[in-house]
Structure formats: structure tokens, C-alpha cells
Backbone as a chain_set.jsonl record, in Angstrom:
{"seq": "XXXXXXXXXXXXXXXXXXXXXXXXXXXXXXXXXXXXXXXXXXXXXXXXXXXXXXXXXXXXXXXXXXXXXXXXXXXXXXXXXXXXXXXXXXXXXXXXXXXXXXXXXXXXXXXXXXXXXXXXXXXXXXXXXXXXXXXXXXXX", "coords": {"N": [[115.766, 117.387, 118.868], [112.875, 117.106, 121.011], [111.612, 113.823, 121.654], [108.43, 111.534, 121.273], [107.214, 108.764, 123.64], [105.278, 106.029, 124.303], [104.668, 105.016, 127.446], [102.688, 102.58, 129.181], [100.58, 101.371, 131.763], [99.704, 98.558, 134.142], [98.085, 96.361, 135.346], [99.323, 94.641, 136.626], [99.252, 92.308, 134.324], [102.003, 93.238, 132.376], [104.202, 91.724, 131.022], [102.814, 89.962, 130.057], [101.592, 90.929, 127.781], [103.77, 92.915, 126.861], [104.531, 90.696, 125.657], [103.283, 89.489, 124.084], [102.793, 91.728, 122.346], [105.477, 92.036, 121.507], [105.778, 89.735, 119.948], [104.114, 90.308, 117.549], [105.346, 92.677, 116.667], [108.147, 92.09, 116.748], [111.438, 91.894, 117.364], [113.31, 92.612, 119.751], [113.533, 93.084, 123.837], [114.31, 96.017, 124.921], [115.199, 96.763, 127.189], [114.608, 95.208, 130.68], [113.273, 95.558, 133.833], [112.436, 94.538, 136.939], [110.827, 94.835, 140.009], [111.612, 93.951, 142.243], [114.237, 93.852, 141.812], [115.196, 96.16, 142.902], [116.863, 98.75, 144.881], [116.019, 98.193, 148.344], [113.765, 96.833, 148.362], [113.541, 94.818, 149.857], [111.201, 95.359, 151.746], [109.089, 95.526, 150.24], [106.197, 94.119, 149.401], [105.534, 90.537, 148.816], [103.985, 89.382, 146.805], [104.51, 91.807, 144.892], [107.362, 92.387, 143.962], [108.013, 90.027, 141.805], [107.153, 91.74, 139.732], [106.969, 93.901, 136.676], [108.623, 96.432, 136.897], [109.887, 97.64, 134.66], [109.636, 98.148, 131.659], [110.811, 98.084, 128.493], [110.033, 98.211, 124.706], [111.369, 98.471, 121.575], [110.1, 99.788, 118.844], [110.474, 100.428, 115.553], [111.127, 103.93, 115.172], [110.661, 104.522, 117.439], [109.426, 103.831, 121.048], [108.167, 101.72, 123.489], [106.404, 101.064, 126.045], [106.879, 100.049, 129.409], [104.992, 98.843, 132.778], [103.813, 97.624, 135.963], [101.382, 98.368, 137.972], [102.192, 98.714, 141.423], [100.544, 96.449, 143.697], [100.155, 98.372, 146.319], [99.802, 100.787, 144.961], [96.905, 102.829, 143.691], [95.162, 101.251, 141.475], [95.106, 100.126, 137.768], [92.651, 101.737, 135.689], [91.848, 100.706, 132.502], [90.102, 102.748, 130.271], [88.429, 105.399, 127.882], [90.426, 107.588, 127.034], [92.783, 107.566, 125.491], [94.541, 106.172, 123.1], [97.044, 104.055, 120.821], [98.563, 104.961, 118.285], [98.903, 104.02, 115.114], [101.082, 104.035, 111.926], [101.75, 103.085, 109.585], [104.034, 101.057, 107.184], [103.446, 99.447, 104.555], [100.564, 98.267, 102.863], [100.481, 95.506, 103.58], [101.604, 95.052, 105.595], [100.024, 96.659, 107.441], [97.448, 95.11, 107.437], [98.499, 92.887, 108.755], [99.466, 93.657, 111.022], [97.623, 94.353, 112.809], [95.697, 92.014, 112.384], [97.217, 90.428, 114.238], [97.712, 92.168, 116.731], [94.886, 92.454, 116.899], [93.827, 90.197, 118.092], [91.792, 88.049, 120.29], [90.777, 90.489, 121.167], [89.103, 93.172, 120.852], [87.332, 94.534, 117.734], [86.711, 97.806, 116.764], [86.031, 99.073, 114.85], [86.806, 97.514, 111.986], [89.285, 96.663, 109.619], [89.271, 99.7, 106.373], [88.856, 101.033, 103.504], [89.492, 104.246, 104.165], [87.725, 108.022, 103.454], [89.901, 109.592, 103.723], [91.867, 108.45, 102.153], [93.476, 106.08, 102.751], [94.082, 103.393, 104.4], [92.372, 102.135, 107.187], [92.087, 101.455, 110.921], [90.431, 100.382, 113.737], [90.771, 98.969, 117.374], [90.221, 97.75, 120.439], [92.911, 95.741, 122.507], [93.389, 92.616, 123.65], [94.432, 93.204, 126.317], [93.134, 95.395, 127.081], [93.934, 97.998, 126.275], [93.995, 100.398, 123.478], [93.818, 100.669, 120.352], [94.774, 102.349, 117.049], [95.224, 102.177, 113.734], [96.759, 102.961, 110.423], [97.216, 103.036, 107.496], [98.645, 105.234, 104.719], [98.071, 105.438, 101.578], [99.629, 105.695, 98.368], [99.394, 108.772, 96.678], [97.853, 109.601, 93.382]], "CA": [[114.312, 117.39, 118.938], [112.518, 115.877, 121.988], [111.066, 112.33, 121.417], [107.523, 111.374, 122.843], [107.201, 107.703, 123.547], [103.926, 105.194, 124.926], [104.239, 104.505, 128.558], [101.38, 101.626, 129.412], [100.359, 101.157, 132.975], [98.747, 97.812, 133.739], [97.441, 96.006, 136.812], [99.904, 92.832, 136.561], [100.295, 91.75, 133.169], [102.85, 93.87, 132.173], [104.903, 90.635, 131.183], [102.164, 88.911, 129.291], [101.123, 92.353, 127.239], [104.835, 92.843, 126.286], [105.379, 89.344, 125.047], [102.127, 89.805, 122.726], [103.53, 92.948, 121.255], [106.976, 91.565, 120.794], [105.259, 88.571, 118.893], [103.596, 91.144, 116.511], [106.251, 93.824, 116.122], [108.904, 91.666, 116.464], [112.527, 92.795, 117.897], [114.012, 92.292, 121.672], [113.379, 94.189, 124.96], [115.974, 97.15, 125.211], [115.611, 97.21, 129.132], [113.529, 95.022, 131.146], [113.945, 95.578, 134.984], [111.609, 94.024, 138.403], [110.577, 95.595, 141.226], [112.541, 92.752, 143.448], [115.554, 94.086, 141.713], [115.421, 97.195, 143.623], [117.172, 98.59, 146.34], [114.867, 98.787, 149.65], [113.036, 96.053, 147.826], [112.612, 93.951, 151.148], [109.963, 96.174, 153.037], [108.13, 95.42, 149.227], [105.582, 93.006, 149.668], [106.291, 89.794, 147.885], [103.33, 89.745, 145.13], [105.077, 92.847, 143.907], [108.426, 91.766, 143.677], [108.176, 90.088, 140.444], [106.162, 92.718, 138.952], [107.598, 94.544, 136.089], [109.101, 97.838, 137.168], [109.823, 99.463, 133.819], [109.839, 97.433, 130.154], [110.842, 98.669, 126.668], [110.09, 97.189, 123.158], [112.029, 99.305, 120.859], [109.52, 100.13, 117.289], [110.623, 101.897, 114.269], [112.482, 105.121, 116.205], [109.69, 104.652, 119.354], [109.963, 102.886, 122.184], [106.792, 101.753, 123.82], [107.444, 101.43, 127.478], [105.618, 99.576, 130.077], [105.262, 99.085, 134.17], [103.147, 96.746, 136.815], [101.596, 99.044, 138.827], [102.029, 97.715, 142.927], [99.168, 96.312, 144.957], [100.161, 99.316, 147.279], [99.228, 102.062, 144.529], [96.083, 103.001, 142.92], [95.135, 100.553, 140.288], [94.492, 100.893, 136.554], [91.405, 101.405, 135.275], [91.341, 101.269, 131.479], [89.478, 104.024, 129.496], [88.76, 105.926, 126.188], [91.103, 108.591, 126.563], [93.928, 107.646, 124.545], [94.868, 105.132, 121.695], [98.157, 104.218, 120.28], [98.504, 105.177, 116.827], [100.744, 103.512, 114.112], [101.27, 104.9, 110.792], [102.32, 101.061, 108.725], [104.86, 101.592, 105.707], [103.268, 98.899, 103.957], [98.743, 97.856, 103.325], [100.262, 94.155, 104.25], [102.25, 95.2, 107.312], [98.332, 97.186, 108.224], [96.853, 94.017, 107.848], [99.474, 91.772, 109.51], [99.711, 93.984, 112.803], [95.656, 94.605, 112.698], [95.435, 90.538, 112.912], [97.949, 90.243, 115.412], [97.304, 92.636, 117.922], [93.462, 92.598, 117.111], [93.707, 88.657, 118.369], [91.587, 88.442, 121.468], [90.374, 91.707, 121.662], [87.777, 93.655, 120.082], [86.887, 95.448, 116.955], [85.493, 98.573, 117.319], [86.64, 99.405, 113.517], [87.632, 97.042, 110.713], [90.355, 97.494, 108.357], [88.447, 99.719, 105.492], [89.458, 102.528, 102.693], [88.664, 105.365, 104.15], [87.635, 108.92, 102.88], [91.141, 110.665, 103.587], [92.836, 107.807, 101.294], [94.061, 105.203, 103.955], [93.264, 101.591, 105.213], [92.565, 102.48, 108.543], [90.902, 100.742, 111.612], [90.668, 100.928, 115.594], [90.404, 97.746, 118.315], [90.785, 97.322, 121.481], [93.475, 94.294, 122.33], [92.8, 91.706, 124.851], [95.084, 93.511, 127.499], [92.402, 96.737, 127.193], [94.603, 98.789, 125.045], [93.111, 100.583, 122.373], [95.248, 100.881, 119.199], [94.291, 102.945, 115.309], [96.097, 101.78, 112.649], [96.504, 103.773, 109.268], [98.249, 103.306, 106.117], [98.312, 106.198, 103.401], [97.657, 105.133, 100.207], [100.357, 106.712, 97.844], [98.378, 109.641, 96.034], [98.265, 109.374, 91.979]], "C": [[113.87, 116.392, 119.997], [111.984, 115.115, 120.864], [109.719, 112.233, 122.019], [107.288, 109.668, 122.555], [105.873, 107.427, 124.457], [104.547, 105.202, 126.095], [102.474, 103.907, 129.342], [101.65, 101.617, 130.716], [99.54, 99.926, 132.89], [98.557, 96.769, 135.673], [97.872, 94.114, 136.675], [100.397, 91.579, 135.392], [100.832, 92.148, 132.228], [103.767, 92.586, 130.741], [104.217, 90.015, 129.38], [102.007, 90.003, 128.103], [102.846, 92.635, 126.2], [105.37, 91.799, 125.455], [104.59, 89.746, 123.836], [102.512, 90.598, 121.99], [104.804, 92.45, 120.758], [106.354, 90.726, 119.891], [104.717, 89.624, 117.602], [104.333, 92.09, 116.104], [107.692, 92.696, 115.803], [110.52, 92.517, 117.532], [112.933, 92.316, 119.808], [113.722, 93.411, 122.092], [114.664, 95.074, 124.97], [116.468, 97.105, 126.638], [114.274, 95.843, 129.604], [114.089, 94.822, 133.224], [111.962, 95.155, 136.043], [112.124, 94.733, 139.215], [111.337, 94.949, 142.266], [113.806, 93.039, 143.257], [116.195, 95.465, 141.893], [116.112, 97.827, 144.764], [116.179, 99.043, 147.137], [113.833, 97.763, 149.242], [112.869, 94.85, 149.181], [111.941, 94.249, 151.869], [109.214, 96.169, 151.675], [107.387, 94.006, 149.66], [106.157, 92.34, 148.466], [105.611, 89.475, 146.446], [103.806, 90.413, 144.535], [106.832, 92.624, 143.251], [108.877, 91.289, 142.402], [107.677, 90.462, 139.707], [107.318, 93.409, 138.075], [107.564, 95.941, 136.68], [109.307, 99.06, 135.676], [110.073, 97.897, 132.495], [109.875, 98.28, 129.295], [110.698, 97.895, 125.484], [110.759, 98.796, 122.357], [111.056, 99.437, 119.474], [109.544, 100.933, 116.599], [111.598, 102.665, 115.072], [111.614, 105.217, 117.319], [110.246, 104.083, 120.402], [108.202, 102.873, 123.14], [107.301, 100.462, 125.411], [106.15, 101.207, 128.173], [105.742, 99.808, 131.703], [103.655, 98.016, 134.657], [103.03, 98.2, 137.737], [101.142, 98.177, 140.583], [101.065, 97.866, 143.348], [99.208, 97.988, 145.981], [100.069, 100.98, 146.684], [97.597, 101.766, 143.959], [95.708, 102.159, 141.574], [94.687, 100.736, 139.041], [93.329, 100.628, 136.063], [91.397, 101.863, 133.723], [90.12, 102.2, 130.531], [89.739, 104.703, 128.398], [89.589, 107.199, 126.174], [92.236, 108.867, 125.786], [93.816, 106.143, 124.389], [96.478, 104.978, 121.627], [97.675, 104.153, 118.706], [99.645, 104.816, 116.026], [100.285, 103.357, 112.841], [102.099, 103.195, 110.324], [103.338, 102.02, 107.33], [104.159, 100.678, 104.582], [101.101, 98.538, 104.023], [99.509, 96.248, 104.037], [101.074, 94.264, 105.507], [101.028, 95.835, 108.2], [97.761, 95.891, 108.417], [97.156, 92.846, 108.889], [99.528, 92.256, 111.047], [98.447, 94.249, 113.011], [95.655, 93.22, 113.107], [96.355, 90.33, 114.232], [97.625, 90.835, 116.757], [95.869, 92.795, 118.31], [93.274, 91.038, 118.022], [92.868, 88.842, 119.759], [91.414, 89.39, 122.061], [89.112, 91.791, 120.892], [87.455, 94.663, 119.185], [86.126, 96.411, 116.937], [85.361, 99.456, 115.344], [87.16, 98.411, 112.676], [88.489, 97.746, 110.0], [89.271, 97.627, 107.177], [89.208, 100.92, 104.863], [88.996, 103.21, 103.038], [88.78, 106.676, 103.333], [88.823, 109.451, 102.212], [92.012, 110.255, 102.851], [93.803, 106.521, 102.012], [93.082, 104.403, 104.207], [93.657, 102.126, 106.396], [91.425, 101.342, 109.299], [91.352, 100.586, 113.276], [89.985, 99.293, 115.985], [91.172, 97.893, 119.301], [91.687, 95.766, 121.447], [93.217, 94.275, 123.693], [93.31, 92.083, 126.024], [93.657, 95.233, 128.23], [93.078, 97.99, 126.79], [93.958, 99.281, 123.936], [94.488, 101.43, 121.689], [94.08, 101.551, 117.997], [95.763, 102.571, 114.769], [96.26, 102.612, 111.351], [97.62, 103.298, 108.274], [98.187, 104.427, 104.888], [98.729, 106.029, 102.788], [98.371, 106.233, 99.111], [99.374, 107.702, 96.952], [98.73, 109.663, 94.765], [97.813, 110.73, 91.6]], "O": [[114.239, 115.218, 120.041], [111.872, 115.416, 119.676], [109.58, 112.711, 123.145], [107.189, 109.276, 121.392], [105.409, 108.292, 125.2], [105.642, 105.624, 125.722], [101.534, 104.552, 129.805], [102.815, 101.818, 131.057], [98.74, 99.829, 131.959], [99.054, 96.869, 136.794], [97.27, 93.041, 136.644], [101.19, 90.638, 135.374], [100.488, 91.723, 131.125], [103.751, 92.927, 129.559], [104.702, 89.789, 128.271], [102.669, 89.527, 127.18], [102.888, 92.517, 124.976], [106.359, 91.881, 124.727], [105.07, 90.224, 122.808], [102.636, 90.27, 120.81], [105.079, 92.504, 119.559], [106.459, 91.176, 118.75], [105.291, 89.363, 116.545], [104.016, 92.503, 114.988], [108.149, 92.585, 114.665], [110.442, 93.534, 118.222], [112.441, 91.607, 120.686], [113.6, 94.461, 121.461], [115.831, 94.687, 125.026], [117.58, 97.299, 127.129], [113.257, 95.638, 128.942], [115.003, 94.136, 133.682], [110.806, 95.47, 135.761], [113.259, 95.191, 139.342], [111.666, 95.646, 143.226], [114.639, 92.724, 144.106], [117.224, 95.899, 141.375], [115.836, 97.257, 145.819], [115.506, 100.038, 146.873], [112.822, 97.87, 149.937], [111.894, 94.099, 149.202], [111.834, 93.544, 152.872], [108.363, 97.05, 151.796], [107.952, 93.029, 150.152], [106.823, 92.811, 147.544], [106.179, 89.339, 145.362], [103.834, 90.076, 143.352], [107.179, 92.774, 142.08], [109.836, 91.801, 141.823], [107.516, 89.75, 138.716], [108.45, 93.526, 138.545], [106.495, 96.508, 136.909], [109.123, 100.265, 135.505], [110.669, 96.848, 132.74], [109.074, 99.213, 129.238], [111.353, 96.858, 125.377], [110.511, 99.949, 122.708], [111.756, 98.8, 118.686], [108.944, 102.006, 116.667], [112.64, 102.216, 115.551], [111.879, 106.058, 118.178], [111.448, 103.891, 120.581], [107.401, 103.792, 123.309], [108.106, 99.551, 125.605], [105.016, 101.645, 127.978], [106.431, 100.751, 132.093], [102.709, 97.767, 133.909], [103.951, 98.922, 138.118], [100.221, 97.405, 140.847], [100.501, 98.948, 143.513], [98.151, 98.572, 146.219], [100.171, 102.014, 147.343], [97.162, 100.621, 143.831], [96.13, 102.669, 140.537], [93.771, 101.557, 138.975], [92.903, 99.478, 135.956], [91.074, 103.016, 133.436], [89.087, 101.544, 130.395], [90.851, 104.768, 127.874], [89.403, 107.92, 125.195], [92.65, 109.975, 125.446], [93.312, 105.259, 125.081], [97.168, 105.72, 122.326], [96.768, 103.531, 118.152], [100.838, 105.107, 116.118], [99.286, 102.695, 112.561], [102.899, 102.508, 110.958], [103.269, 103.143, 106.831], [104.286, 101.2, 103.475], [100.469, 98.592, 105.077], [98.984, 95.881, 105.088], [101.041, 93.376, 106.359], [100.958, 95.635, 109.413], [97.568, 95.527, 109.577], [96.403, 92.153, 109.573], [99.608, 91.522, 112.032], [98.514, 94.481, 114.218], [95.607, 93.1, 114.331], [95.773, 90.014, 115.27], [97.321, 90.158, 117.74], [95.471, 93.111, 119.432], [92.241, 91.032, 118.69], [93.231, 89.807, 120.432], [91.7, 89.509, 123.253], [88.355, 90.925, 120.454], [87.256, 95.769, 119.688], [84.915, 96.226, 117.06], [84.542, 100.3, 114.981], [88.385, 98.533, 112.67], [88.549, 98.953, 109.763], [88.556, 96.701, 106.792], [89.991, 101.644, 105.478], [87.86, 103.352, 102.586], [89.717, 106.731, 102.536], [89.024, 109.713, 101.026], [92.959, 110.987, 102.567], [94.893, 106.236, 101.515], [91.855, 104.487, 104.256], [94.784, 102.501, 106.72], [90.489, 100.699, 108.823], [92.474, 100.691, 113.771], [89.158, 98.631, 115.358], [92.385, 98.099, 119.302], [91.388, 94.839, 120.694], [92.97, 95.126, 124.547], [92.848, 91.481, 126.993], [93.493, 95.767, 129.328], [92.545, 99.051, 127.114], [93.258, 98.455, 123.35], [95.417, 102.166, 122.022], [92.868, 101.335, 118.017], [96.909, 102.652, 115.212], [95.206, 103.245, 111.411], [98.826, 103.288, 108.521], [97.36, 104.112, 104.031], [99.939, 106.251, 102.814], [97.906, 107.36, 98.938], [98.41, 107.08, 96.505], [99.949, 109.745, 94.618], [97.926, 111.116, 90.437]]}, "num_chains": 1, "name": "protein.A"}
């Protein structure tokens, strides 16, 4: 069965963005590779150089997968067209990664019971990421 995994694009702090998530998920990088450690990498300008080229955090069976994109492409402009979504096994693992990655960002949703039977809740994090959270509430 294919797999589909996150790939983030980000305009330089690739680095800083990955550390934050590791701090809240927890776990080591699977891969982390620079643009300086390329071949043909000396006709790269040198701001780009230590730019992240490709990062992985490994979560659950995902993999959430990053990149610096170079001064010499198109830069990113965050927008509402997509979220990451994460399904919690536990309400205190919802709450615990809700505080964590909500840190320095912005609530656009509290954690609340909703209708469908789930603590759910949406925020942007301080990188301009927009995350939903959900837990479902075993059914009696």
C-alpha cells in the first residue's frame, strides 16, 4: 500500500521548525542532509549552502519531511490550503501536543468536545503551519 507523508517548504527555518517538532513529538531525525553537501554545490551561493536540503522526523508510521527553499527559487508564501492532521491515541497526548506545538502561534480553535465525539482543535504554529488535532472519544 502506498504511504502519503507531509513535505513542509519553508523560507529558511527549516532547522528551527524541525527542532520544535522534535521537542513535541519527540524521536531523532531519520535523514537530515544540506544543500553545501551537494555535488555542484560551489556555483551555490553561500547563504544557501547551509540551508536544509531535505529533513525527516519519523511519527507514529509517518514521516513528516521538510526543505529550505534557495534564495534562487520562488519563495514560500504560507496559506489556508492545507493543515496537518493528527489523530492522538490518548485526550492527554491531545492536550500535550496542542500546548506544545500551539506555543507561539495562534489559536484559531481551542481544544473542545465536539459534536462528532472528539476533543478536537486547529492553530496555527509560530513557523505558519497550520495543524487540527482530534482525539475520538471511545463510544459507550
Amino acid at each position: 500500500m502506498a504511504t502519503i507523508n507531509t513535505y513542509l517548504n519553508f523560507n529558511g527555518n527549516t532547522e528551527d521548525a524541525f527542532n520544535f517538532y522534535k521537542a513535541a513529538f519527540g524521536g531523532d531525525f531519520a535523514v537530515i542532509m544540506r544543500f553545501g553537501d551537494t555535488p555542484g554545490c560551489e556555483e551555490m551561493p553561500e547563504t544557501d549552502k547551509n540551508k536544509i536540503m531535505h529533513i525527516a522526523l519519523p511519527i507514529g508510521g509517518n514521516m513528516l519531511m521538510g526543505t529550505d527553499v534557495p534564495e534562487t527559487m520562488e519563495q514560500v508564501k504560507n496559506g489556508t490550503s492545507m493543515s496537518i492532521s493528527i489523530n492522538t491515541d490518548s485526550e492527554q497526548q491531545t492536550r500535550d501536543l496542542f500546548a506544545k506545538l500551539s506555543e507561539g502561534g495562534k489559536i484559531q480553535m481551542p481544544l473542545d468536545d465536539m459534536f462528532w465525539g472528539a476533543l478536537y482543535g486547529m492553530f496555527t504554529d509560530k513557523f505558519g503551519i497550520q495543524w487540527m488535532i482530534n482525539y475520538e472519544y471511545e463510544k459507550k
